[in-house]
Each structure stands twice: as C-alpha cells, then as structure tokens.
PDB file of C-alpha atoms in Angstrom:
ATOM      1  CA  MET A   1     -26.737  50.847 -16.798  1.00 56.00           C
ATOM      2  CA  SER A   2     -23.263  49.504 -16.880  1.00 63.00           C
ATOM      3  CA  ASN A   3     -21.990  46.976 -19.403  1.00 66.00           C
ATOM      4  CA  HIS A   4     -21.946  44.346 -16.689  1.00 65.00           C
ATOM      5  CA  GLN A   5     -25.558  44.945 -15.846  1.00 68.00           C
ATOM      6  CA  ALA A   6     -26.503  44.949 -19.517  1.00 63.00           C
ATOM      7  CA  THR A   7     -24.843  41.566 -19.972  1.00 76.00           C
ATOM      8  CA  ILE A   8     -26.643  40.175 -16.970  1.00 80.00           C
ATOM      9  CA  ALA A   9     -29.892  41.528 -18.303  1.00 79.00           C
ATOM     10  CA  GLU A  10     -29.225  39.959 -21.822  1.00 83.00           C
ATOM     11  CA  LEU A  11     -28.489  36.600 -20.185  1.00 77.00           C
ATOM     12  CA  LYS A  12     -31.602  36.732 -18.043  1.00 84.00           C
ATOM     13  CA  ALA A  13     -33.660  37.414 -21.165  1.00 85.00           C
ATOM     14  CA  ARG A  14     -31.983  34.630 -23.099  1.00 83.00           C
ATOM     15  CA  ILE A  15     -32.712  32.108 -20.211  1.00 82.00           C
ATOM     16  CA  GLU A  16     -36.269  33.261 -20.087  1.00 88.00           C
ATOM     17  CA  GLN A  17     -36.663  32.801 -23.841  1.00 88.00           C
ATOM     18  CA  MET A  18     -35.102  29.237 -23.649  1.00 84.00           C
ATOM     19  CA  ARG A  19     -37.665  28.503 -20.843  1.00 84.00           C
ATOM     20  CA  ARG A  20     -40.484  29.754 -23.139  1.00 88.00           C
ATOM     21  CA  ASP A  21     -39.182  27.740 -26.034  1.00 85.00           C
ATOM     22  CA  ARG A  22     -38.982  24.544 -23.860  1.00 82.00           C
ATOM     23  CA  VAL A  23     -42.578  25.033 -22.773  1.00 85.00           C
ATOM     24  CA  ALA A  24     -43.745  25.700 -26.272  1.00 87.00           C
ATOM     25  CA  ALA A  25     -42.084  22.355 -27.333  1.00 83.00           C
ATOM     26  CA  GLY A  26     -44.097  20.505 -24.617  1.00 83.00           C
ATOM     27  CA  LYS A  27     -41.287  20.257 -22.125  1.00 83.00           C
ATOM     28  CA  PRO A  28     -40.869  21.476 -18.552  1.00 83.00           C
ATOM     29  CA  ALA A  29     -39.524  25.008 -18.382  1.00 81.00           C
ATOM     30  CA  ASP A  30     -36.263  23.852 -16.931  1.00 82.00           C
ATOM     31  CA  PRO A  31     -34.111  20.923 -18.118  1.00 81.00           C
ATOM     32  CA  PRO A  32     -33.754  17.993 -15.653  1.00 86.00           C
ATOM     33  CA  LYS A  33     -31.456  18.598 -12.672  1.00 92.00           C
ATOM     34  CA  PRO A  34     -28.295  16.407 -12.176  1.00 94.00           C
ATOM     35  CA  PHE A  35     -29.186  13.146 -10.521  1.00 95.00           C
ATOM     36  CA  PHE A  36     -26.416  10.596 -11.058  1.00 96.00           C
ATOM     37  CA  PRO A  37     -24.536  10.101  -7.720  1.00 96.00           C
ATOM     38  CA  LEU A  38     -21.012  11.113  -7.871  1.00 96.00           C
ATOM     39  CA  PRO A  39     -19.508   7.959  -6.307  1.00 96.00           C
ATOM     40  CA  LEU A  40     -21.371   5.809  -8.925  1.00 96.00           C
ATOM     41  CA  ALA A  41     -20.239   8.324 -11.717  1.00 97.00           C
ATOM     42  CA  VAL A  42     -16.564   7.948 -10.734  1.00 96.00           C
ATOM     43  CA  VAL A  43     -16.742   4.142 -10.971  1.00 97.00           C
ATOM     44  CA  THR A  44     -18.609   4.331 -14.247  1.00 97.00           C
ATOM     45  CA  ALA A  45     -16.072   6.617 -15.813  1.00 96.00           C
ATOM     46  CA  GLU A  46     -13.191   4.424 -14.479  1.00 95.00           C
ATOM     47  CA  ARG A  47     -14.579   1.481 -16.251  1.00 95.00           C
ATOM     48  CA  MET A  48     -14.550   3.087 -19.650  1.00 94.00           C
ATOM     49  CA  PRO A  49     -11.723   3.119 -22.033  1.00 93.00           C
ATOM     50  CA  ASP A  50      -9.805   6.284 -22.555  1.00 94.00           C
ATOM     51  CA  TYR A  51     -11.930   7.488 -25.431  1.00 96.00           C
ATOM     52  CA  PHE A  52     -10.433  11.026 -25.346  1.00 96.00           C
ATOM     53  CA  ALA A  53      -7.031   9.722 -26.302  1.00 96.00           C
ATOM     54  CA  PHE A  54      -8.649   7.514 -29.085  1.00 96.00           C
ATOM     55  CA  ILE A  55     -10.526  10.556 -30.517  1.00 96.00           C
ATOM     56  CA  VAL A  56      -7.435  12.707 -30.498  1.00 97.00           C
ATOM     57  CA  LYS A  57      -5.459   9.892 -32.396  1.00 96.00           C
ATOM     58  CA  TYR A  58      -8.256   9.400 -34.755  1.00 95.00           C
ATOM     59  CA  ALA A  59      -8.233  13.168 -35.609  1.00 96.00           C
ATOM     60  CA  GLN A  60      -4.516  13.056 -35.880  1.00 96.00           C
ATOM     61  CA  ILE A  61      -4.634  10.294 -38.449  1.00 95.00           C
ATOM     62  CA  ILE A  62      -7.173  12.220 -40.510  1.00 94.00           C
ATOM     63  CA  ASP A  63      -4.987  15.314 -40.278  1.00 95.00           C
ATOM     64  CA  GLU A  64      -1.822  13.477 -41.296  1.00 96.00           C
ATOM     65  CA  THR A  65      -3.387  11.350 -44.090  1.00 94.00           C
ATOM     66  CA  ASN A  66      -6.224  13.454 -45.317  1.00 93.00           C
ATOM     67  CA  VAL A  67      -8.410  10.228 -45.148  1.00 90.00           C
ATOM     68  CA  ILE A  68     -11.209   9.309 -42.862  1.00 90.00           C
ATOM     69  CA  PRO A  69     -10.321   5.873 -41.378  1.00 88.00           C
ATOM     70  CA  VAL A  70     -13.075   3.237 -41.602  1.00 84.00           C
ATOM     71  CA  GLY A  71     -13.300  -0.415 -40.505  1.00 85.00           C
ATOM     72  CA  ILE A  72     -13.360   0.421 -36.857  1.00 88.00           C
ATOM     73  CA  ASP A  73     -15.423  -1.714 -34.467  1.00 88.00           C
ATOM     74  CA  CYS A  74     -17.895   1.004 -33.281  1.00 88.00           C
ATOM     75  CA  ALA A  75     -19.973  -1.463 -31.295  1.00 89.00           C
ATOM     76  CA  LYS A  76     -17.780  -0.789 -28.241  1.00 86.00           C
ATOM     77  CA  PHE A  77     -18.702   2.905 -28.418  1.00 89.00           C
ATOM     78  CA  GLU A  78     -22.469   2.098 -28.460  1.00 89.00           C
ATOM     79  CA  ARG A  79     -22.072   0.083 -25.317  1.00 90.00           C
ATOM     80  CA  HIS A  80     -21.042   3.197 -23.515  1.00 94.00           C
ATOM     81  CA  TYR A  81     -23.447   5.745 -24.896  1.00 94.00           C
ATOM     82  CA  GLY A  82     -25.802   5.085 -22.075  1.00 94.00           C
ATOM     83  CA  ASP A  83     -23.043   5.559 -19.556  1.00 96.00           C
ATOM     84  CA  PHE A  84     -22.110   8.882 -21.136  1.00 96.00           C
ATOM     85  CA  ASP A  85     -25.778   9.900 -20.949  1.00 95.00           C
ATOM     86  CA  LEU A  86     -25.872   9.134 -17.183  1.00 96.00           C
ATOM     87  CA  LEU A  87     -22.401  10.898 -16.632  1.00 97.00           C
ATOM     88  CA  ALA A  88     -23.857  14.017 -18.301  1.00 95.00           C
ATOM     89  CA  TYR A  89     -26.215  14.228 -15.276  1.00 95.00           C
ATOM     90  CA  THR A  90     -23.665  13.668 -12.564  1.00 96.00           C
ATOM     91  CA  ASP A  91     -24.727  15.498  -9.323  1.00 95.00           C
ATOM     92  CA  CYS A  92     -21.593  17.113  -8.240  1.00 92.00           C
ATOM     93  CA  ALA A  93     -20.098  20.618  -7.717  1.00 90.00           C
ATOM     94  CA  ASP A  94     -18.675  20.450 -11.301  1.00 89.00           C
ATOM     95  CA  SER A  95     -21.809  19.060 -12.879  1.00 92.00           C
ATOM     96  CA  ASN A  96     -21.639  21.495 -15.761  1.00 92.00           C
ATOM     97  CA  LYS A  97     -18.023  20.564 -16.638  1.00 94.00           C
ATOM     98  CA  THR A  98     -18.772  16.815 -16.302  1.00 95.00           C
ATOM     99  CA  SER A  99     -21.816  17.213 -18.571  1.00 94.00           C
ATOM    100  CA  ILE A 100     -19.690  19.059 -21.208  1.00 94.00           C
ATOM    101  CA  TRP A 101     -16.984  16.436 -21.006  1.00 96.00           C
ATOM    102  CA  SER A 102     -19.487  13.519 -21.231  1.00 96.00           C
ATOM    103  CA  ARG A 103     -21.569  15.002 -24.036  1.00 95.00           C
ATOM    104  CA  SER A 104     -18.432  15.851 -26.005  1.00 95.00           C
ATOM    105  CA  ILE A 105     -16.838  12.529 -25.882  1.00 97.00           C
ATOM    106  CA  ARG A 106     -20.107  10.870 -26.671  1.00 96.00           C
ATOM    107  CA  GLY A 107     -20.621  13.218 -29.554  1.00 95.00           C
ATOM    108  CA  ALA A 108     -17.241  12.582 -31.047  1.00 96.00           C
ATOM    109  CA  LEU A 109     -17.724   8.850 -30.789  1.00 96.00           C
ATOM    110  CA  TYR A 110     -21.036   9.095 -32.408  1.00 93.00           C
ATOM    111  CA  GLU A 111     -19.538  11.173 -35.190  1.00 92.00           C
ATOM    112  CA  ILE A 112     -16.788   8.621 -35.701  1.00 93.00           C
ATOM    113  CA  ALA A 113     -19.431   5.848 -35.920  1.00 92.00           C
ATOM    114  CA  LYS A 114     -21.279   7.823 -38.564  1.00 89.00           C
ATOM    115  CA  PHE A 115     -18.004   8.381 -40.601  1.00 87.00           C
ATOM    116  CA  ASN A 116     -17.208   4.578 -40.180  1.00 85.00           C
ATOM    117  CA  GLU A 117     -20.636   3.541 -41.487  1.00 80.00           C
ATOM    118  CA  GLY A 118     -20.503   5.933 -44.422  1.00 74.00           C
ATOM    119  CA  GLN A 119     -23.683   7.747 -43.016  1.00 62.00           C
ATOM    120  CA  GLU A 120     -21.767  11.031 -43.004  1.00 59.00           C
ATOM    121  CA  ALA A 121     -20.033  11.702 -46.288  1.00 63.00           C
ATOM    122  CA  LEU A 122     -17.845  14.431 -45.153  1.00 76.00           C
ATOM    123  CA  SER A 123     -14.584  15.697 -46.461  1.00 86.00           C
ATOM    124  CA  PRO A 124     -11.585  15.053 -44.125  1.00 90.00           C
ATOM    125  CA  GLU A 125     -11.521  18.885 -43.437  1.00 91.00           C
ATOM    126  CA  LEU A 126     -15.155  18.909 -42.290  1.00 90.00           C
ATOM    127  CA  ALA A 127     -14.629  15.649 -40.231  1.00 91.00           C
ATOM    128  CA  LEU A 128     -11.689  17.313 -38.483  1.00 93.00           C
ATOM    129  CA  GLN A 129     -13.681  20.433 -37.704  1.00 93.00           C
ATOM    130  CA  SER A 130     -16.358  18.340 -36.165  1.00 92.00           C
ATOM    131  CA  LEU A 131     -13.856  16.287 -34.088  1.00 95.00           C
ATOM    132  CA  TYR A 132     -11.846  19.368 -33.079  1.00 95.00           C
ATOM    133  CA  LYS A 133     -14.899  20.980 -31.748  1.00 94.00           C
ATOM    134  CA  CYS A 134     -15.670  17.959 -29.593  1.00 95.00           C
ATOM    135  CA  ILE A 135     -12.060  17.771 -28.436  1.00 96.00           C
ATOM    136  CA  ARG A 136     -11.959  21.500 -27.434  1.00 94.00           C
ATOM    137  CA  LEU A 137     -15.300  21.169 -25.505  1.00 93.00           C
ATOM    138  CA  ALA A 138     -13.958  17.986 -23.790  1.00 95.00           C
ATOM    139  CA  LYS A 139     -10.874  19.810 -22.652  1.00 94.00           C
ATOM    140  CA  ILE A 140     -13.203  22.575 -21.102  1.00 92.00           C
ATOM    141  CA  GLY A 141     -15.079  19.910 -19.290  1.00 92.00           C
ATOM    142  CA  LYS A 142     -13.762  17.137 -16.995  1.00 92.00           C
ATOM    143  CA  PRO A 143     -14.592  13.563 -16.015  1.00 93.00           C
ATOM    144  CA  PRO A 144     -16.121  12.986 -12.619  1.00 93.00           C
ATOM    145  CA  THR A 145     -13.511  12.973  -9.890  1.00 89.00           C
ATOM    146  CA  SER A 146     -13.628  12.073  -6.214  1.00 85.00           C
ATOM    147  CA  ASP A 147     -12.202  13.321  -2.989  1.00 83.00           C
ATOM    148  CA  ALA A 148     -11.536  11.135   0.091  1.00 82.00           C
ATOM    149  CA  THR A 149     -15.261  10.938   1.073  1.00 83.00           C
ATOM    150  CA  ILE A 150     -16.409  10.071  -2.446  1.00 88.00           C
ATOM    151  CA  GLU A 151     -13.558   7.613  -2.933  1.00 90.00           C
ATOM    152  CA  GLN A 152     -14.731   5.626   0.099  1.00 89.00           C
ATOM    153  CA  GLN A 153     -18.300   5.391  -1.302  1.00 91.00           C
ATOM    154  CA  SER A 154     -16.917   4.594  -4.798  1.00 93.00           C
ATOM    155  CA  GLN A 155     -14.961   1.692  -3.391  1.00 94.00           C
ATOM    156  CA  MET A 156     -18.234   0.128  -2.290  1.00 94.00           C
ATOM    157  CA  TYR A 157     -19.256  -0.050  -5.980  1.00 96.00           C
ATOM    158  CA  ARG A 158     -15.945  -1.351  -7.115  1.00 95.00           C
ATOM    159  CA  ASP A 159     -16.109  -4.046  -4.494  1.00 96.00           C
ATOM    160  CA  ASP A 160     -19.680  -5.216  -5.188  1.00 96.00           C
ATOM    161  CA  GLU A 161     -20.535  -5.745  -8.859  1.00 96.00           C
ATOM    162  CA  ALA A 162     -24.039  -6.702  -8.147  1.00 97.00           C
ATOM    163  CA  LEU A 163     -24.569  -3.477  -6.272  1.00 97.00           C
ATOM    164  CA  TYR A 164     -23.013  -1.481  -8.903  1.00 97.00           C
ATOM    165  CA  GLN A 165     -25.179  -3.030 -11.711  1.00 97.00           C
ATOM    166  CA  ALA A 166     -28.348  -2.635  -9.642  1.00 97.00           C
ATOM    167  CA  GLU A 167     -27.709   1.037  -8.925  1.00 97.00           C
ATOM    168  CA  VAL A 168     -26.750   1.809 -12.584  1.00 97.00           C
ATOM    169  CA  ALA A 169     -29.892   0.042 -13.672  1.00 96.00           C
ATOM    170  CA  LYS A 170     -32.042   2.156 -11.349  1.00 97.00           C
ATOM    171  CA  TRP A 171     -30.573   5.409 -12.666  1.00 96.00           C
ATOM    172  CA  ARG A 172     -30.851   4.242 -16.375  1.00 95.00           C
ATOM    173  CA  GLU A 173     -34.621   3.719 -15.716  1.00 94.00           C
ATOM    174  CA  HIS A 174     -34.796   7.146 -14.078  1.00 93.00           C
ATOM    175  CA  TYR A 175     -33.061   8.697 -17.090  1.00 93.00           C
ATOM    176  CA  ALA A 176     -35.449   6.841 -19.551  1.00 91.00           C
ATOM    177  CA  LYS A 177     -38.286   8.442 -17.814  1.00 87.00           C
ATOM    178  CA  ILE A 178     -36.926  12.062 -17.979  1.00 86.00           C
ATOM    179  CA  LYS A 179     -35.133  11.736 -21.337  1.00 82.00           C
ATOM    180  CA  GLU A 180     -37.961  13.413 -23.237  1.00 75.00           C
ATOM    181  CA  ASP A 181     -37.493  16.438 -20.921  1.00 70.00           C
ATOM    182  CA  GLU A 182     -33.860  17.173 -21.899  1.00 71.00           C
TER     183      GLU A 182
END
C-alpha cells in the first residue's frame, strides 16, 4: 500500500470514528449540510462591519502594549453572532471556506467579549495566541462571494428589506431546529 493510500485509509477511519462518536452522543452520524442560500449570505455578510480588520487591530494593540484592552461595547458583536451561525452553513461551492471564515471571526469576537468582561483572565500572550489562531483560520477561509447570477439574486434582497428579514427569519428558525445536531 502506498503512502497516499495509507493516508486515505487513515482519513476514512477517522471519519468513521467521528460518525460513531456523533451517534454515541445522540446526534445524527453526519453534521447538518449547508443550507443558507448564497444570495442571502452575500447580503448578510455585506451588512456586517469589517470585523476581521477590527480583530487584527485589537491583536496589534495587545501585541504593542502587552495589555488586553477592555471597555469595548461588545453588544454589537452579539447582534451578529446569529448571522455568523447562518453564514457557517452557506450553501455554495466554497461552503467549507465560508464556514471556516465565519466560525473564526465569530470565535475571535466571542473571545474579545470574554476578555472584555473579565470572564477570561488570560495573559496578553495567551490572548494573542487565541486571536492569532482565529486570524490564521479566517485567512484560510473566505466570506461568501457572488458571481453575476448570484449578484442579481442578492440585489433582490438588498432592494426589499421585508423580504430579506423574512428569509433570514425563516433560516434562523431552521438553524434553531438543527442546532443540536451540529
């Protein structure tokens, strides 16, 4: 057996073990499939602040001052956690990259909120390690993007706020039902 075949066999065995572990935990064997429509995901991502730049700047401040900044209004992050949860399930060709991007940004914002509230009493070095991990993963991933076809569908949501809100509400309800199966 070649090294390539051995690696494939190892991966298959790991996947099967993960499936058994999920079943043992009372979950379906496979995690939920991506479901959030790409045109809606593009508009949702556009409506969010550039949190990646904020996270990088926050990490820079820690690195330069050796102090974890506090006094940040983290409520604005919390308003977007649900959006990041939906974006993690964007149904597109790059769904894995979009999921990695979304989960990494959300994770970094959550960490910053914990630092800010004093829930996480970390040294600046440990805080930086945590944030740098999220930053590296976010760079591997990517936010949802559109082509000409998707752009036309996305414009429909930009133009009709009520339609956008109704669709997002529908998918949030769907996510709430499957959240336990993640």
